[in-house]
Coordinates of C-alpha atoms in Angstrom, one line a residue:
M148 CA 42.5 70.8 136.1
I149 CA 46.1 71.7 136.9
G150 CA 48.7 69.1 136.9
D151 CA 52.1 69.1 138.6
G152 CA 54.9 71.3 137.4
C153 CA 53.0 74.4 136.5
D154 CA 55.4 77.3 136.5
V155 CA 52.8 80.1 136.8
L156 CA 49.0 80.4 136.9
V157 CA 47.3 83.5 135.5
D158 CA 43.8 84.1 136.9
M159 CA 41.8 87.0 135.2
V160 CA 38.4 86.5 137.0
A161 CA 39.1 85.5 140.6
Y162 CA 37.5 87.5 143.5
G163 CA 36.4 86.6 146.9
T164 CA 37.3 84.1 149.5
A165 CA 36.4 81.0 147.6
Q166 CA 38.5 81.7 144.6
A167 CA 41.5 82.8 146.8
R168 CA 41.3 79.5 148.7
Q169 CA 41.0 77.5 145.5
L170 CA 44.2 79.3 144.2
A171 CA 45.9 78.6 147.7
S172 CA 45.2 74.9 147.3
F173 CA 47.5 74.8 144.4
A174 CA 50.4 75.7 146.6
G175 CA 53.3 73.2 145.8
R176 CA 51.9 72.4 142.4
V177 CA 52.1 75.9 140.9
G178 CA 55.4 78.0 141.0
S179 CA 53.5 81.3 141.4
A180 CA 50.3 83.1 140.5
V181 CA 49.5 86.3 138.7
V182 CA 46.0 87.4 139.6
I183 CA 44.0 90.4 138.4
S184 CA 42.6 92.7 141.1
S185 CA 41.1 96.2 140.7
L186 CA 41.9 99.8 141.6
S187 CA 38.4 99.7 143.1
V188 CA 39.9 98.4 146.4
Y189 CA 41.2 101.7 147.2
E190 CA 39.5 104.2 149.6
D191 CA 40.5 107.7 150.4
D192 CA 41.6 109.0 153.9
K193 CA 38.0 109.7 154.9
G194 CA 36.9 106.2 154.1
R195 CA 35.2 107.0 150.8
N196 CA 35.4 104.5 147.9
F197 CA 33.5 103.3 144.9
D198 CA 30.9 101.8 147.1
T199 CA 30.1 105.2 148.7
Q200 CA 30.1 107.2 145.3
D201 CA 26.3 107.4 145.1
E202 CA 26.1 109.0 148.7
P203 CA 26.2 112.7 149.2
D204 CA 29.9 113.8 149.0
G205 CA 30.6 110.1 148.7
F206 CA 33.0 110.1 145.9
P207 CA 36.6 109.4 147.0
E208 CA 39.4 111.9 146.7
Y209 CA 42.5 110.1 146.1
P210 CA 46.0 111.3 146.1
V211 CA 47.3 111.9 142.5
P212 CA 48.7 109.5 141.7
I213 CA 47.6 106.6 144.0
P214 CA 50.5 104.5 145.3
E215 CA 49.9 100.8 146.4
E216 CA 50.2 101.9 150.0
Q217 CA 46.9 103.8 149.9
R218 CA 44.4 102.3 152.2
T219 CA 41.9 99.8 150.9
V220 CA 38.4 98.9 151.7
R221 CA 37.5 96.4 154.4
P222 CA 37.6 92.9 153.0
G223 CA 34.2 91.0 152.9
D224 CA 31.4 89.9 150.6
A225 CA 29.4 93.2 150.4
S226 CA 30.6 94.3 146.9
Y227 CA 32.9 93.7 144.0
S228 CA 35.4 95.9 145.8
T229 CA 35.3 94.3 149.1
R230 CA 35.5 90.8 147.5
K231 CA 38.6 91.9 145.5
A232 CA 40.2 93.2 148.7
E233 CA 39.2 89.8 150.3
L234 CA 41.0 88.0 147.5
E235 CA 44.1 90.1 148.0
R236 CA 44.2 89.5 151.8
E237 CA 43.7 85.8 151.5
L238 CA 46.5 85.4 148.8
L239 CA 49.0 87.6 150.6
A240 CA 48.5 85.6 153.7
V241 CA 49.8 82.5 151.9
G242 CA 52.7 84.2 150.2
D243 CA 55.2 81.9 151.8
R244 CA 53.6 78.9 150.0
L245 CA 52.1 80.5 146.8
P246 CA 53.9 83.7 145.7
A247 CA 51.2 85.8 144.0
T248 CA 51.4 89.1 142.3
L249 CA 48.0 91.0 142.4
L250 CA 47.5 93.5 139.7
R251 CA 45.2 96.3 140.6
A252 CA 43.9 97.1 137.0
G253 CA 42.3 100.3 136.0
A254 CA 39.7 100.7 133.3
I255 CA 40.6 97.9 131.1
H256 CA 40.3 98.4 127.4
G257 CA 41.2 96.6 124.1
P258 CA 39.5 94.5 121.6
Y259 CA 37.1 91.7 122.8
C260 CA 36.2 93.8 125.9
R261 CA 32.6 93.2 126.9
T262 CA 32.1 96.6 128.4
P263 CA 34.2 98.9 126.2
R264 CA 33.9 102.5 127.5
E265 CA 34.8 103.7 124.0
L266 CA 31.4 102.6 122.8
Y267 CA 30.0 105.8 124.3
F268 CA 31.8 107.8 121.6
V269 CA 32.1 105.3 118.8
K270 CA 28.3 104.8 118.6
R271 CA 27.6 108.4 118.7
I272 CA 29.9 109.0 115.7
L273 CA 28.4 106.1 113.8
D274 CA 24.9 107.5 114.5
G275 CA 25.9 110.8 113.0
R276 CA 25.8 112.8 116.2
T277 CA 27.7 116.1 115.7
R278 CA 28.1 117.1 119.3
R279 CA 28.5 115.4 122.7
I280 CA 27.9 116.7 126.2
L281 CA 30.7 116.3 128.8
S282 CA 30.2 116.8 132.4
Y283 CA 32.8 118.1 134.9
G284 CA 34.1 120.2 131.9
G285 CA 35.4 117.2 130.1
E286 CA 38.2 117.1 132.7
S287 CA 37.3 113.7 134.4
R288 CA 40.3 111.4 134.6
F289 CA 39.7 107.6 135.2
H290 CA 42.9 105.7 134.6
P291 CA 42.7 103.3 131.6
A292 CA 44.6 100.1 131.4
S293 CA 45.5 98.5 128.1
V294 CA 45.3 94.7 127.8
H295 CA 48.8 95.0 126.2
N296 CA 50.4 96.7 129.1
I297 CA 48.6 94.3 131.6
A298 CA 50.1 91.3 129.5
E299 CA 53.5 92.8 129.8
L300 CA 53.1 93.2 133.6
I301 CA 52.0 89.5 133.7
R302 CA 55.0 88.4 131.7
L303 CA 57.5 90.3 133.9
A304 CA 55.7 89.1 137.2
A305 CA 55.9 85.5 136.1
A306 CA 59.6 85.8 135.6
R307 CA 60.1 87.3 139.2
P308 CA 57.7 85.5 141.6
A309 CA 56.8 87.3 144.8
S310 CA 54.0 88.1 147.1
R311 CA 53.0 91.6 146.3
V312 CA 50.3 94.1 144.9
L313 CA 51.1 96.4 142.0
N314 CA 48.9 98.9 140.1
A315 CA 48.3 98.0 136.5
V316 CA 47.5 101.0 134.4
D317 CA 48.6 102.8 131.1
P318 CA 51.5 105.4 131.3
E319 CA 49.0 108.3 131.1
A320 CA 45.4 109.0 132.2
P321 CA 43.9 111.2 129.6
T322 CA 40.9 113.3 130.3
V323 CA 37.4 112.5 128.9
A324 CA 37.7 115.3 126.4
E325 CA 41.1 113.9 125.2
I326 CA 39.6 110.5 124.9
A327 CA 36.8 111.8 122.9
G328 CA 39.2 113.8 120.7
A329 CA 41.4 110.8 120.0
I330 CA 38.4 108.6 118.9
D331 CA 37.3 111.5 116.6
A332 CA 40.8 111.3 115.0
V333 CA 40.6 107.6 114.5
M334 CA 37.2 107.8 113.0
G335 CA 38.0 110.8 110.9
V336 CA 35.4 113.3 112.2
E337 CA 35.3 116.5 114.2
T338 CA 32.6 116.6 117.0
E339 CA 31.7 119.5 119.0
S340 CA 32.1 119.0 122.7
V341 CA 29.6 120.9 125.0
L342 CA 31.2 121.2 128.4
V343 CA 29.2 121.3 131.5
D344 CA 30.6 122.6 134.8
G345 CA 29.9 120.0 137.6
P346 CA 28.0 116.9 137.4
P347 CA 25.8 115.5 134.6
P348 CA 22.8 117.9 134.2
A349 CA 20.4 115.0 133.9
P350 CA 20.6 111.2 134.5
T351 CA 21.3 110.3 131.0
V352 CA 23.0 113.5 129.8
G353 CA 26.8 114.0 129.8
D354 CA 27.5 111.0 132.1
T355 CA 30.2 109.1 130.2
P356 CA 31.8 105.9 131.6
W357 CA 34.8 107.9 132.6
S358 CA 32.9 110.8 134.2
V359 CA 34.1 111.2 137.8
P360 CA 34.1 114.3 139.9
A361 CA 37.7 113.7 141.1
P362 CA 40.6 112.2 139.4
V363 CA 41.4 108.5 139.7
V364 CA 45.1 108.2 138.5
C365 CA 47.5 105.5 139.7
S366 CA 51.3 105.4 140.1
M367 CA 53.3 102.8 138.3
A368 CA 56.6 103.5 140.1
A369 CA 56.5 100.3 142.1
A370 CA 56.2 98.2 139.0
E371 CA 58.9 100.0 137.3
R372 CA 61.1 99.5 140.4
E373 CA 60.3 95.9 141.2
L374 CA 59.8 94.5 137.7
G375 CA 61.7 96.8 135.5
Y376 CA 58.4 97.5 133.8
R377 CA 58.0 99.9 130.8
P378 CA 54.7 100.4 129.2
V379 CA 54.5 98.8 125.6
V380 CA 51.7 101.0 124.4
R381 CA 50.0 104.2 125.0
Y382 CA 46.2 104.7 125.1
A383 CA 45.7 106.5 121.7
E384 CA 47.9 103.9 120.0
T385 CA 45.5 101.1 120.8
L386 CA 42.4 103.0 119.7
P387 CA 42.3 101.9 116.0
D388 CA 42.0 98.2 116.9
T389 CA 39.5 98.9 119.7
V390 CA 37.3 101.1 117.5
A391 CA 37.4 98.5 114.7
W392 CA 36.4 95.8 117.0
I393 CA 33.4 97.9 118.3
E394 CA 32.3 98.7 114.9
R395 CA 32.3 95.1 113.8
Q396 CA 30.3 94.1 116.9
L397 CA 27.7 96.8 116.3
A398 CA 27.2 96.0 112.6
G399 CA 23.5 95.3 112.0
R400 CA 22.8 94.8 115.7
D401 CA 21.3 96.8 118.5
W402 CA 24.0 98.0 120.8
R403 CA 22.2 96.2 123.8
E404 CA 22.4 92.9 122.0
A405 CA 26.1 93.5 121.0
Y406 CA 27.0 94.6 124.6
P407 CA 24.4 93.4 127.1
R408 CA 26.9 93.8 130.0
M409 CA 27.4 97.4 129.0
F410 CA 23.7 98.1 129.2
Q411 CA 23.4 96.2 132.6
T412 CA 26.3 98.2 134.0
Y413 CA 25.6 101.7 132.7
G414 CA 22.0 101.8 131.6
D415 CA 21.0 103.9 128.6
L416 CA 24.1 105.6 127.3
F417 CA 22.4 106.9 124.1
D418 CA 19.3 108.9 125.2
Y419 CA 19.6 111.3 122.3
A420 CA 16.1 112.8 123.1
A421 CA 17.2 113.8 126.5
E422 CA 20.6 115.3 125.1
D423 CA 18.7 117.3 122.5
A424 CA 16.1 118.5 125.1
W425 CA 18.7 119.7 127.6
P426 CA 20.1 122.7 126.0
A427 CA 16.5 124.1 125.4
A428 CA 15.5 123.4 128.9

């Protein structure tokens, strides 16, 4: 329930028409809203997007970095991406009654995340794996977004209500190899990286949660210009807390029990038998 006199409403889970209209119904009772959207709404100039990535030549090739003016998918109910686009369209249409800042977040990371991509490397280290296989030469870049930087954007947007969309990502987009090395440093190990040119050589080999054939990197210039935004953390600075949280969650538990959404989203991330067999094959 929301009473009268609410200055700002922050919605982390809204997507689709129903949630957008629910938010719009609070116009007059809420000063403004800050709502989490997703960079998955973007599509490239050939109409490719995250919904087409499994098709032949279907992965989008975005400009680097992606500005907020980049075209987006057609709004609708077909997928997560189209429902986020529908959310944006519905809320922007009522901007005169309910100013809403929509934050297009990247790969969100931090403690308490239910699908931490860092798990891919943390568990391997805990399991004593001395090497990792990285597709696309370890050069994939999928822009991360710290919960700390997103919180700062929410704080600034709440103080400057307006109807707008802004990217919400960290100040840098490290490569998969750089992320792996940073996690090694936090956990005090050195792991050999086996770099594979091109896509994963087998379905469960070298396919990390960041592995993409083309960079997905967003611009933060608009947030800097409109909100005076400056990042409060960099990716590597957040890793000790994230790694410690993952280690606590895994203690004495199967990873699929600790992170069921991760298993549902990515499948078997730890097919060590396939990894060990691949070089010989």
